[in-house]
Coordinates of C-alpha atoms and ligand atoms in Angstrom, one line a residue:
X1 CA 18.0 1.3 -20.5
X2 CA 16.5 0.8 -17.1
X3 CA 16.0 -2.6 -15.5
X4 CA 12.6 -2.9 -14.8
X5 CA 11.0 -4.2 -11.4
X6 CA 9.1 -7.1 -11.2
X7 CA 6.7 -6.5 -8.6
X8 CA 4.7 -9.4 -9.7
X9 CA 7.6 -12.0 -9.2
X10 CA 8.9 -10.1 -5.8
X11 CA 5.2 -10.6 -4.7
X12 CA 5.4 -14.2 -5.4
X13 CA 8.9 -14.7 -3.6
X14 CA 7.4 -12.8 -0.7
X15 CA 3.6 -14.9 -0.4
X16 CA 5.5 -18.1 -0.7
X17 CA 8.5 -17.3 2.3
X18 CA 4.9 -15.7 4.3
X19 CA 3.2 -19.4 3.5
X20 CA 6.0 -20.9 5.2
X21 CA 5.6 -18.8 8.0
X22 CA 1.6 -18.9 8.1
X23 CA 2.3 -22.9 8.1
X24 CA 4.4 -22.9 11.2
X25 CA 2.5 -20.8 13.1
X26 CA -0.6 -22.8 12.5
X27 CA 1.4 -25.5 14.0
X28 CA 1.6 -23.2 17.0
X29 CA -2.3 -23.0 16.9
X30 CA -1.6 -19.2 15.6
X31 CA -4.7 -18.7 12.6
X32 CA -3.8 -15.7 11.1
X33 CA -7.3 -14.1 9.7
X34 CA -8.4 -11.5 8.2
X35 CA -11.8 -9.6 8.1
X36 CA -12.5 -7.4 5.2
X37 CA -15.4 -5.3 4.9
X38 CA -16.7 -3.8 1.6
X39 CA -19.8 -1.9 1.6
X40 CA -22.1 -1.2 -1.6
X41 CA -21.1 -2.5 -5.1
X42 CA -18.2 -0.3 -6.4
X43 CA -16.9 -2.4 -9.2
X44 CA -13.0 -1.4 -8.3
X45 CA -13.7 -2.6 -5.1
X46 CA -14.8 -5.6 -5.6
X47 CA -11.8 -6.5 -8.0
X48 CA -9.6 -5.3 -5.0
X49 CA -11.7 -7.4 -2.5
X50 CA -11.3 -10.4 -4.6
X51 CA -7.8 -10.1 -5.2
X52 CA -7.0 -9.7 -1.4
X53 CA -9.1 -12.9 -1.2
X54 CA -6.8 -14.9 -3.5
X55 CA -3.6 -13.4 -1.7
X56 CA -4.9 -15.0 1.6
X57 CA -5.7 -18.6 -0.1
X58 CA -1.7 -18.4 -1.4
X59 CA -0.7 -17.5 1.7
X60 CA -2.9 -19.5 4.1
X61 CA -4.3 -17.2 6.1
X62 CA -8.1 -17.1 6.8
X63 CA -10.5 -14.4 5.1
X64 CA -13.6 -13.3 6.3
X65 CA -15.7 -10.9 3.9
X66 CA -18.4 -8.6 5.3
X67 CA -20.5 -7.3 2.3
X68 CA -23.0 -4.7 3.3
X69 CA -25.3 -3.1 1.2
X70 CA -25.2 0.3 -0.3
X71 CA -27.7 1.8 2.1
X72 CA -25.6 0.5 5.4
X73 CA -25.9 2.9 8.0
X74 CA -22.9 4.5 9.9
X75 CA -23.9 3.0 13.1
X76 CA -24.2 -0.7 11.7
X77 CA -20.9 -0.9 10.1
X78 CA -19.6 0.9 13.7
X79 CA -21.5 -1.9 15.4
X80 CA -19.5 -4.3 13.1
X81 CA -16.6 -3.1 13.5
X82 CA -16.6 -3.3 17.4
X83 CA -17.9 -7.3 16.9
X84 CA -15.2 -7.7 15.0
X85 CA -12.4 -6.0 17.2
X86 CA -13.8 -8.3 20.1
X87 CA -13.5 -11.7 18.5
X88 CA -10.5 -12.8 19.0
X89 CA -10.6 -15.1 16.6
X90 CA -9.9 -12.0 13.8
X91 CA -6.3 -10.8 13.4
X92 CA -6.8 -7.8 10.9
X93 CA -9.7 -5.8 9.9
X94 CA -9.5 -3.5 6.3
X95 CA -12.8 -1.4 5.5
X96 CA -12.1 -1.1 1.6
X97 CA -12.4 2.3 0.7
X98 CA -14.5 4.7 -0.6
X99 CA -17.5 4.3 1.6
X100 CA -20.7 6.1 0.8
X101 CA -21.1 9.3 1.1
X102 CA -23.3 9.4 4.4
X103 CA -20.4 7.5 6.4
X104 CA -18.1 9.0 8.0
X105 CA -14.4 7.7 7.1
X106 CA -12.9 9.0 9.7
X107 CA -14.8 7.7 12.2
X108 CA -15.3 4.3 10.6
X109 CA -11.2 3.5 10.4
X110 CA -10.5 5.3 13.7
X111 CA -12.6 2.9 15.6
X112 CA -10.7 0.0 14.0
X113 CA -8.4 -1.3 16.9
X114 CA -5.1 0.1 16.2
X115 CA -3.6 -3.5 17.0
X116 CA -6.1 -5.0 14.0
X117 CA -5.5 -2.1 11.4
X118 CA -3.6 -3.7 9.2
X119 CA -3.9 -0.8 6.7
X120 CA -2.1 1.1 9.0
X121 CA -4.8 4.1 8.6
X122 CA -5.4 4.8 12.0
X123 CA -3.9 7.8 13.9
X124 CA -2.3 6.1 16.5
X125 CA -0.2 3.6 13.7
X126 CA 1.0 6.6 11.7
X127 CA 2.0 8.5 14.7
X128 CA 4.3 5.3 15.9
X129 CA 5.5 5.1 12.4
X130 CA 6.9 9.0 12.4
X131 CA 8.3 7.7 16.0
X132 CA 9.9 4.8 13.9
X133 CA 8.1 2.5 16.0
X134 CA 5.6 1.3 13.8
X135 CA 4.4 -2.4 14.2
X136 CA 2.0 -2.6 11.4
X137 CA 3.0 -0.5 8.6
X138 CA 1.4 1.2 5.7
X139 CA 1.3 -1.2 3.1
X140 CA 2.1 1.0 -0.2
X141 CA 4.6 2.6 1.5
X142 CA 6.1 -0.6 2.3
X143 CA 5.8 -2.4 -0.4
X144 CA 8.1 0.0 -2.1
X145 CA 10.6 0.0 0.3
X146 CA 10.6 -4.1 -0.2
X147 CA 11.1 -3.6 -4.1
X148 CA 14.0 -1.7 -3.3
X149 CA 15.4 -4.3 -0.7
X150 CA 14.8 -7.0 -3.3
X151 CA 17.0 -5.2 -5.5
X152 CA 19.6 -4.3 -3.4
X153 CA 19.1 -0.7 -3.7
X154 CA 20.1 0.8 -0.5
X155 CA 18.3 4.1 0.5
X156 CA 20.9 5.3 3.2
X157 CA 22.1 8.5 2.6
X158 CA 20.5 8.7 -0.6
X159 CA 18.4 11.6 -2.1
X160 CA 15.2 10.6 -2.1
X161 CA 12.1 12.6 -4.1
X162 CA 8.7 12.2 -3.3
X163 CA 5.9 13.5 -5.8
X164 CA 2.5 13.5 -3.7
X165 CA 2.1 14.2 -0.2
X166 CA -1.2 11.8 0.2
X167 CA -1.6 10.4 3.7
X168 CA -2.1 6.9 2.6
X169 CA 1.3 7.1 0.2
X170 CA 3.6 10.3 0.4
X171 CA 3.3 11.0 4.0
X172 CA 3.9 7.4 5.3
X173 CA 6.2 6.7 2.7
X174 CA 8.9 10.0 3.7
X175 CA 8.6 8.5 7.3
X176 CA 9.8 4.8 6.2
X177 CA 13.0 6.1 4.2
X178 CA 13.8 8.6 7.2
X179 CA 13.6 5.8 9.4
X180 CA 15.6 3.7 6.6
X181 CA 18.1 6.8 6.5
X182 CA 17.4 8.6 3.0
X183 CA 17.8 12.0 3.0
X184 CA 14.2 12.9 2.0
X185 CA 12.1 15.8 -0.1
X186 CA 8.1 16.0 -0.3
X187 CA 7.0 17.9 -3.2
X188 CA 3.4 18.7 -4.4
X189 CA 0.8 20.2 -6.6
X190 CA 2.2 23.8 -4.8
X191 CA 6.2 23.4 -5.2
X192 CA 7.8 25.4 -7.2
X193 CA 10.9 24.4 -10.1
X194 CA 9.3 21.2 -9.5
X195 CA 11.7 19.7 -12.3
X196 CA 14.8 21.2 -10.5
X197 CA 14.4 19.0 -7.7
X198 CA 13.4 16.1 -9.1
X199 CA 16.4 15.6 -11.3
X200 CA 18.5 15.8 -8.3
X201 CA 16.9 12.7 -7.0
X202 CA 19.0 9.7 -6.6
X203 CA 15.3 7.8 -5.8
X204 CA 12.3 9.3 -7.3
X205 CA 9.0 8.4 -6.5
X206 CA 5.6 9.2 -8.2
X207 CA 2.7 9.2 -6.3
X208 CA 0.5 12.0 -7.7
X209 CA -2.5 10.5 -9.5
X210 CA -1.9 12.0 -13.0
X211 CA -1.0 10.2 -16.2
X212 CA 2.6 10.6 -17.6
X213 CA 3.0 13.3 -14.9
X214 CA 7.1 12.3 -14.9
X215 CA 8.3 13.0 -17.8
X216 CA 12.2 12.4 -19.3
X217 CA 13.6 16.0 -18.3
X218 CA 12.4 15.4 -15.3
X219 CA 15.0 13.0 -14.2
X220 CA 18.8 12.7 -13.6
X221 CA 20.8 10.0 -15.5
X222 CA 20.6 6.8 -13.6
X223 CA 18.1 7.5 -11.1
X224 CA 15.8 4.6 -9.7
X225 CA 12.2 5.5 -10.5
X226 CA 9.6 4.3 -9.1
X227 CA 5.8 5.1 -10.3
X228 CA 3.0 4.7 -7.4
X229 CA 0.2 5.6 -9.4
X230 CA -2.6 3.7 -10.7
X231 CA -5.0 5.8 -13.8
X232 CA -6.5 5.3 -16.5
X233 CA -5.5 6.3 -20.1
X234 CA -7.5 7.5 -23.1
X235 CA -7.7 4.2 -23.7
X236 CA -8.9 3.2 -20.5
X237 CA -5.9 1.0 -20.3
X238 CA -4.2 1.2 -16.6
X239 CA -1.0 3.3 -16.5
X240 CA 0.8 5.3 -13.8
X241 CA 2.4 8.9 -13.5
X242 CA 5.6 8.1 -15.2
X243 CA 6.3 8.3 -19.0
X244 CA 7.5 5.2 -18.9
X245 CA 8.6 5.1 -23.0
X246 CA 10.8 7.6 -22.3
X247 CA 11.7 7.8 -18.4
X248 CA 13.2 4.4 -19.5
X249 CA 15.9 4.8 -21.5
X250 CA 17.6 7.4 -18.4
X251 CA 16.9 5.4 -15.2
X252 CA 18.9 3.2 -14.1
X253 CA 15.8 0.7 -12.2
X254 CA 12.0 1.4 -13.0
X255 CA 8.5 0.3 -11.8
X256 CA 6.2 -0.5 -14.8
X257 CA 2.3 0.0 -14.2
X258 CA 0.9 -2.2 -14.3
X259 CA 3.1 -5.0 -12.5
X260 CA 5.1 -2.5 -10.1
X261 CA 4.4 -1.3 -7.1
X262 CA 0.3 -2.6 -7.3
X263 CA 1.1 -6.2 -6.5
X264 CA 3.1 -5.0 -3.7
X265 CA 0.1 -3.3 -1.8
X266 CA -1.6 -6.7 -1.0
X267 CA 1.3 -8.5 -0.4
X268 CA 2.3 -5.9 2.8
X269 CA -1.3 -6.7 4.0
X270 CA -0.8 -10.4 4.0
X271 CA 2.4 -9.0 6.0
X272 CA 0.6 -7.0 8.7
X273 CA -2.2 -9.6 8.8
X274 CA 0.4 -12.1 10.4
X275 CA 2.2 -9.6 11.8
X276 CA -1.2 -8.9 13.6
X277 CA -2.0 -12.1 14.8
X278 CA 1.6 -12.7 16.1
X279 CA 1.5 -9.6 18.8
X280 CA -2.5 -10.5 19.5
Ligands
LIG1 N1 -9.2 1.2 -1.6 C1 -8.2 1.3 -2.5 N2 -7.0 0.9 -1.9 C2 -7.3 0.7 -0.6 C3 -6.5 0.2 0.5 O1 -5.3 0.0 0.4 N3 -7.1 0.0 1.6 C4 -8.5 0.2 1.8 N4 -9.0 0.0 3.0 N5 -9.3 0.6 0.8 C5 -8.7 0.9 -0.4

């Protein structure tokens, strides 16, 4: 049986060491803050909105929220967005995503400075992070590569197996464990013996947006699994790409959804918030 990942517990070791650190450098009249801007009334959203709110009150860092209506035009939230990248007072911006339909997302998080993107969407960040000099880093990405650091698991020179080749998870995530020195395959809806490679993997991670999409045969004896995605069941009950029942019993560590990798997202952005107003 695997031992499963508390994500929930690492994220509370993590906000409490990044309270300490928000304390001391308010002593050094460093205010770590951060603006988030949510536009319309996506339910998701505002759960996520809310939740990054409550990481910011653990952690002490200031949060602004920015909530537009639906009918927002491109050019006022672009005219927000440049207030906001000239007060100095803000550290880290995040537009929560999706936006409606008649904005454009690319040009919405591209105009994001690149110094206040604590998503780490824009351009310039994910081209210093396939340089290996990132500053702020993508925070899924990240947050998995802290799970694995919280539990010892070293990813030099292992065989790492990516499921999902998203920009906001598979991409950035292959460039952290190059960077960290895994040995590292992307695979995606178009690969082919899918299973054969994934069963080689010594770290397997699931980040393709389908329920149960992992399943048992799928995976070599002992391998440390770790499931990005976030879906809805049948039952409308969260659960992410891994048959967890059954992936279980042949791993040797595994994420559960939910409780994984999820509180790990926030927790980054709390990171690259501070990290932010450090370098500003
Ligand atoms: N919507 C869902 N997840 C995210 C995220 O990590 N960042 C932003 N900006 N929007 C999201």
């Amino acid at each position: 049986m695997a031992k499963i990942i508390d994500g929930k517990a690492i994220r509370d070791y993590n906000l409490d060491l990044m309270k300490k650190e928000v304390a001391l450098l308010n002593e050094q009249g460093i205010h770590p803050c951060l603006a988030v801007i949510i536009v319309g009334s996506d339910p998701a959203s505002r759960v996520y909105v809310n939740n990054k709110k409550a990481a910011c009150e653990k952690t002490g860092i200031i949060s602004r929220e920015y909530a537009l209506p639906e009918e927002t035009s491109e050019e006022e939230l672009l005219g927000l967005i440049d207030t906001l990248n000239n007060d100095s007072e803000v550290s880290g911006i995040l537009c929560q995503l999706p936006l409606p339909e008649h904005i454009d997302k690319e040009k919405i998080l591209e105009r994001i400075l690149p110094s206040k993107d604590v998503d780490c969407f824009h351009p310039e960040n994910i081209g210093r992070l396939s340089i290996g000099n990132g500053t702020l880093l993508p925070c899924t990405p990240n947050g998995v590569m802290k799970l694995l650091e919280y539990e010892g698991i070293d990813v030099a020179g292992k065989r790492v197996v990516i499921v999902g080749r998203s920009n906001i998870v598979g991409k950035p995530l292959a460039m952290l464990m190059l960077a960290a020195n895994a040995t590292v395959t992307v695979c995606h809806s178009k690969t082919v013996n899918l299973s054969e490679i994934t069963r080689q993997a010594d770290i397997l991670v699931a980040a393709v947006g389908v329920p149960g999409f992992v399943t048992a045969d799928m995976v070599g004896d002992g391998a440390v699994v770790i499931d990005v995605g976030i879906n809805r069941n049948v039952k409308e009950r969260l659960c992410g790409d891994v048959d967890f029942e059954n992936v279980e019993k042949k791993a040797s560590y595994i994420t559960p959804v939910p409780g994984g990798v999820g509180p790990m997202t926030i927790t980054m952005l709390m990171r690259n918030t501070i990290t932010a107003a450090k370098n500003s």
